[in-house]
PDB file of C-alpha atoms in Angstrom:
ATOM      1  CA  MET A1069      51.242 145.795  75.872  1.00 42.00           C
ATOM      2  CA  LYS A1070      53.153 143.259  73.785  1.00 51.00           C
ATOM      3  CA  THR A1071      51.738 142.710  70.266  1.00 52.00           C
ATOM      4  CA  CYS A1072      51.383 139.678  68.223  1.00 63.00           C
ATOM      5  CA  GLN A1073      54.203 139.321  65.843  1.00 60.00           C
ATOM      6  CA  SER A1074      52.044 138.251  62.878  1.00 58.00           C
ATOM      7  CA  THR A1075      49.345 140.902  63.174  1.00 55.00           C
ATOM      8  CA  GLY A1076      51.053 143.786  65.180  1.00 63.00           C
ATOM      9  CA  GLU A1077      47.973 143.930  67.272  1.00 67.00           C
ATOM     10  CA  ASP A1078      47.175 142.567  70.786  1.00 76.00           C
ATOM     11  CA  LYS A1079      45.619 139.484  69.424  1.00 81.00           C
ATOM     12  CA  PRO A1080      46.409 136.694  67.020  1.00 86.00           C
ATOM     13  CA  CYS A1081      45.156 136.746  63.494  1.00 86.00           C
ATOM     14  CA  ASP A1082      42.127 134.788  62.225  1.00 87.00           C
ATOM     15  CA  ASP A1083      44.184 131.870  60.873  1.00 89.00           C
ATOM     16  CA  GLN A1084      46.011 131.699  64.399  1.00 90.00           C
ATOM     17  CA  LEU A1085      42.835 131.730  66.211  1.00 91.00           C
ATOM     18  CA  LYS A1086      41.532 128.779  63.859  1.00 92.00           C
ATOM     19  CA  ASN A1087      44.562 126.907  64.768  1.00 92.00           C
ATOM     20  CA  LEU A1088      44.416 127.543  68.534  1.00 93.00           C
ATOM     21  CA  LYS A1089      40.660 126.381  68.440  1.00 93.00           C
ATOM     22  CA  LYS A1090      41.670 123.307  66.712  1.00 94.00           C
ATOM     23  CA  ILE A1091      44.600 122.588  69.248  1.00 94.00           C
ATOM     24  CA  LEU A1092      42.211 123.295  72.118  1.00 93.00           C
ATOM     25  CA  GLU A1093      39.492 120.954  70.762  1.00 92.00           C
ATOM     26  CA  GLY A1094      42.164 118.170  70.825  1.00 93.00           C
ATOM     27  CA  LEU A1095      43.109 118.524  74.384  1.00 92.00           C
ATOM     28  CA  PRO A1096      41.716 116.077  77.084  1.00 92.00           C
ATOM     29  CA  ASP A1097      38.732 117.346  79.061  1.00 92.00           C
ATOM     30  CA  GLN A1098      39.297 119.108  82.371  1.00 93.00           C
ATOM     31  CA  GLU A1099      38.696 116.035  84.483  1.00 93.00           C
ATOM     32  CA  LYS A1100      41.190 113.991  82.580  1.00 93.00           C
ATOM     33  CA  LEU A1101      43.828 116.718  82.895  1.00 92.00           C
ATOM     34  CA  GLU A1102      43.151 117.029  86.679  1.00 91.00           C
ATOM     35  CA  ASN A1103      43.562 113.052  86.965  1.00 89.00           C
ATOM     36  CA  GLN A1104      46.934 113.219  84.975  1.00 87.00           C
ATOM     37  CA  SER A1105      48.124 116.090  87.208  1.00 90.00           C
ATOM     38  CA  ASN A1106      47.334 114.172  90.290  1.00 88.00           C
ATOM     39  CA  VAL A1107      49.250 111.108  89.077  1.00 87.00           C
ATOM     40  CA  PHE A1108      52.311 113.527  88.454  1.00 89.00           C
ATOM     41  CA  LYS A1109      51.826 114.921  91.942  1.00 91.00           C
ATOM     42  CA  ALA A1110      51.789 111.375  93.554  1.00 91.00           C
ATOM     43  CA  ILE A1111      55.375 110.858  92.119  1.00 91.00           C
ATOM     44  CA  SER A1112      56.563 114.310  92.662  1.00 92.00           C
ATOM     45  CA  ASP A1113      57.793 113.614  96.434  1.00 95.00           C
ATOM     46  CA  PRO A1114      61.246 112.191  96.926  1.00 95.00           C
ATOM     47  CA  THR A1115      60.026 109.630  99.613  1.00 96.00           C
ATOM     48  CA  ARG A1116      57.375 108.366  97.390  1.00 96.00           C
ATOM     49  CA  LEU A1117      59.890 107.878  94.543  1.00 96.00           C
ATOM     50  CA  LYS A1118      62.200 105.956  97.042  1.00 96.00           C
ATOM     51  CA  ILE A1119      59.216 103.655  97.775  1.00 97.00           C
ATOM     52  CA  LEU A1120      58.662 102.881  94.076  1.00 97.00           C
ATOM     53  CA  TYR A1121      62.334 102.271  93.534  1.00 96.00           C
ATOM     54  CA  LEU A1122      62.390  99.989  96.526  1.00 97.00           C
ATOM     55  CA  LEU A1123      59.308  98.165  95.262  1.00 97.00           C
ATOM     56  CA  GLN A1124      60.865  97.524  91.775  1.00 95.00           C
ATOM     57  CA  GLU A1125      62.819  94.600  93.504  1.00 92.00           C
ATOM     58  CA  GLY A1126      59.636  93.082  94.499  1.00 95.00           C
ATOM     59  CA  GLU A1127      56.885  92.910  97.213  1.00 97.00           C
ATOM     60  CA  LEU A1128      57.955  94.554 100.508  1.00 97.00           C
ATOM     61  CA  CYS A1129      56.243  94.755 104.041  1.00 94.00           C
ATOM     62  CA  VAL A1130      55.498  98.196 105.640  1.00 93.00           C
ATOM     63  CA  CYS A1131      57.989  97.340 108.210  1.00 92.00           C
ATOM     64  CA  GLU A1132      60.707  96.764 105.628  1.00 95.00           C
ATOM     65  CA  ILE A1133      59.758 100.136 104.008  1.00 96.00           C
ATOM     66  CA  ASN A1134      59.971 101.883 107.302  1.00 95.00           C
ATOM     67  CA  THR A1135      63.315 100.414 108.086  1.00 95.00           C
ATOM     68  CA  ALA A1136      64.870 101.158 104.831  1.00 96.00           C
ATOM     69  CA  LEU A1137      63.656 104.642 104.691  1.00 96.00           C
ATOM     70  CA  GLU A1138      64.131 105.412 108.280  1.00 95.00           C
ATOM     71  CA  LYS A1139      60.917 107.478 108.627  1.00 93.00           C
ATOM     72  CA  PRO A1140      57.986 107.212 111.089  1.00 92.00           C
ATOM     73  CA  GLN A1141      55.419 104.708 110.378  1.00 91.00           C
ATOM     74  CA  SER A1142      52.679 107.396 110.020  1.00 93.00           C
ATOM     75  CA  THR A1143      54.883 109.242 107.272  1.00 95.00           C
ATOM     76  CA  ILE A1144      55.210 106.087 105.413  1.00 95.00           C
ATOM     77  CA  SER A1145      51.676 105.172 105.656  1.00 94.00           C
ATOM     78  CA  HIS A1146      50.583 108.450 104.306  1.00 96.00           C
ATOM     79  CA  HIS A1147      52.981 108.066 101.141  1.00 97.00           C
ATOM     80  CA  LEU A1148      51.795 104.447 100.709  1.00 97.00           C
ATOM     81  CA  THR A1149      48.180 105.810 100.698  1.00 96.00           C
ATOM     82  CA  VAL A1150      49.061 108.402  98.126  1.00 96.00           C
ATOM     83  CA  LEU A1151      50.775 105.863  95.878  1.00 96.00           C
ATOM     84  CA  LYS A1152      47.954 103.329  96.309  1.00 95.00           C
ATOM     85  CA  SER A1153      45.234 105.831  95.504  1.00 93.00           C
ATOM     86  CA  SER A1154      47.102 106.908  92.349  1.00 92.00           C
ATOM     87  CA  GLY A1155      47.195 103.247  91.313  1.00 93.00           C
ATOM     88  CA  PHE A1156      51.114 103.019  91.322  1.00 95.00           C
ATOM     89  CA  ILE A1157      51.104 100.253  93.995  1.00 97.00           C
ATOM     90  CA  LYS A1158      48.820  97.435  95.335  1.00 96.00           C
ATOM     91  CA  GLY A1159      48.479  96.176  98.938  1.00 95.00           C
ATOM     92  CA  ARG A1160      48.076  92.652 100.229  1.00 94.00           C
ATOM     93  CA  LYS A1161      47.057  92.076 103.857  1.00 94.00           C
ATOM     94  CA  GLU A1162      49.001  89.060 105.719  1.00 92.00           C
ATOM     95  CA  GLY A1163      48.030  88.986 109.242  1.00 92.00           C
ATOM     96  CA  VAL A1164      48.680  92.411 110.752  1.00 90.00           C
ATOM     97  CA  TRP A1165      51.128  93.451 107.981  1.00 90.00           C
ATOM     98  CA  ILE A1166      50.407  94.754 104.647  1.00 93.00           C
ATOM     99  CA  HIS A1167      52.816  94.029 101.763  1.00 96.00           C
ATOM    100  CA  TYR A1168      52.943  96.282  98.811  1.00 97.00           C
ATOM    101  CA  LYS A1169      54.001  95.803  95.221  1.00 97.00           C
ATOM    102  CA  LEU A1170      54.136  97.891  92.022  1.00 97.00           C
ATOM    103  CA  SER A1171      50.906  97.701  90.159  1.00 96.00           C
ATOM    104  CA  ASN A1172      52.953  97.872  86.846  1.00 94.00           C
ATOM    105  CA  PRO A1173      56.435  96.877  87.069  1.00 90.00           C
ATOM    106  CA  SER A1174      57.374  99.086  84.162  1.00 92.00           C
ATOM    107  CA  ILE A1175      56.552 102.242  86.220  1.00 92.00           C
ATOM    108  CA  ILE A1176      60.184 102.766  87.015  1.00 92.00           C
ATOM    109  CA  GLU A1177      61.335 102.556  83.397  1.00 92.00           C
ATOM    110  CA  LEU A1178      58.600 105.217  82.493  1.00 89.00           C
ATOM    111  CA  ILE A1179      59.878 107.457  85.280  1.00 89.00           C
ATOM    112  CA  LYS A1180      63.382 107.162  83.936  1.00 88.00           C
ATOM    113  CA  LYS A1181      62.247 107.748  80.311  1.00 89.00           C
ATOM    114  CA  VAL A1182      60.505 110.893  81.467  1.00 86.00           C
ATOM    115  CA  MET A1183      63.722 112.102  83.063  1.00 84.00           C
ATOM    116  CA  GLU A1184      65.717 111.364  79.879  1.00 84.00           C
ATOM    117  CA  VAL A1185      63.310 113.433  77.704  1.00 80.00           C
ATOM    118  CA  ARG A1186      63.601 116.243  80.210  1.00 67.00           C
ATOM    119  CA  ILE A1187      67.505 116.053  80.322  1.00 63.00           C
ATOM    120  CA  VAL A1188      67.704 115.930  76.534  1.00 59.00           C
ATOM    121  CA  LYS A1189      65.312 118.827  76.235  1.00 55.00           C
ATOM    122  CA  ASN A1190      67.384 121.004  78.679  1.00 56.00           C
ATOM    123  CA  GLU A1191      70.474 120.281  76.936  1.00 57.00           C
ATOM    124  CA  ILE A1192      69.357 121.541  73.532  1.00 51.00           C
TER     125      ILE A1192
END
């Protein structure tokens, strides 16, 4: 069994335990963590990311998204549902078609920032 570096035992010392307790108290609750996790899951799929990148140029009809991504309508509908339920996009019905747009136009910039942080961290 690996021992704690500061105590030489199999558990942290009292000061470390107090610090851990303080850190844990500052964490979001389980429900919030699950919601945050679901948001990241929603953008973890390449097709969904492509949809978001397409929508950064403005509103698109489902038929335009289908054509651009060359995927079956059912596949695109599934991905649009995930993105909509996660709050990334909004839909507007016009006749038989639904037009989608980003809920927040800055989402693409935020995704790029996350990637920059990840890249910088990996280079260290």
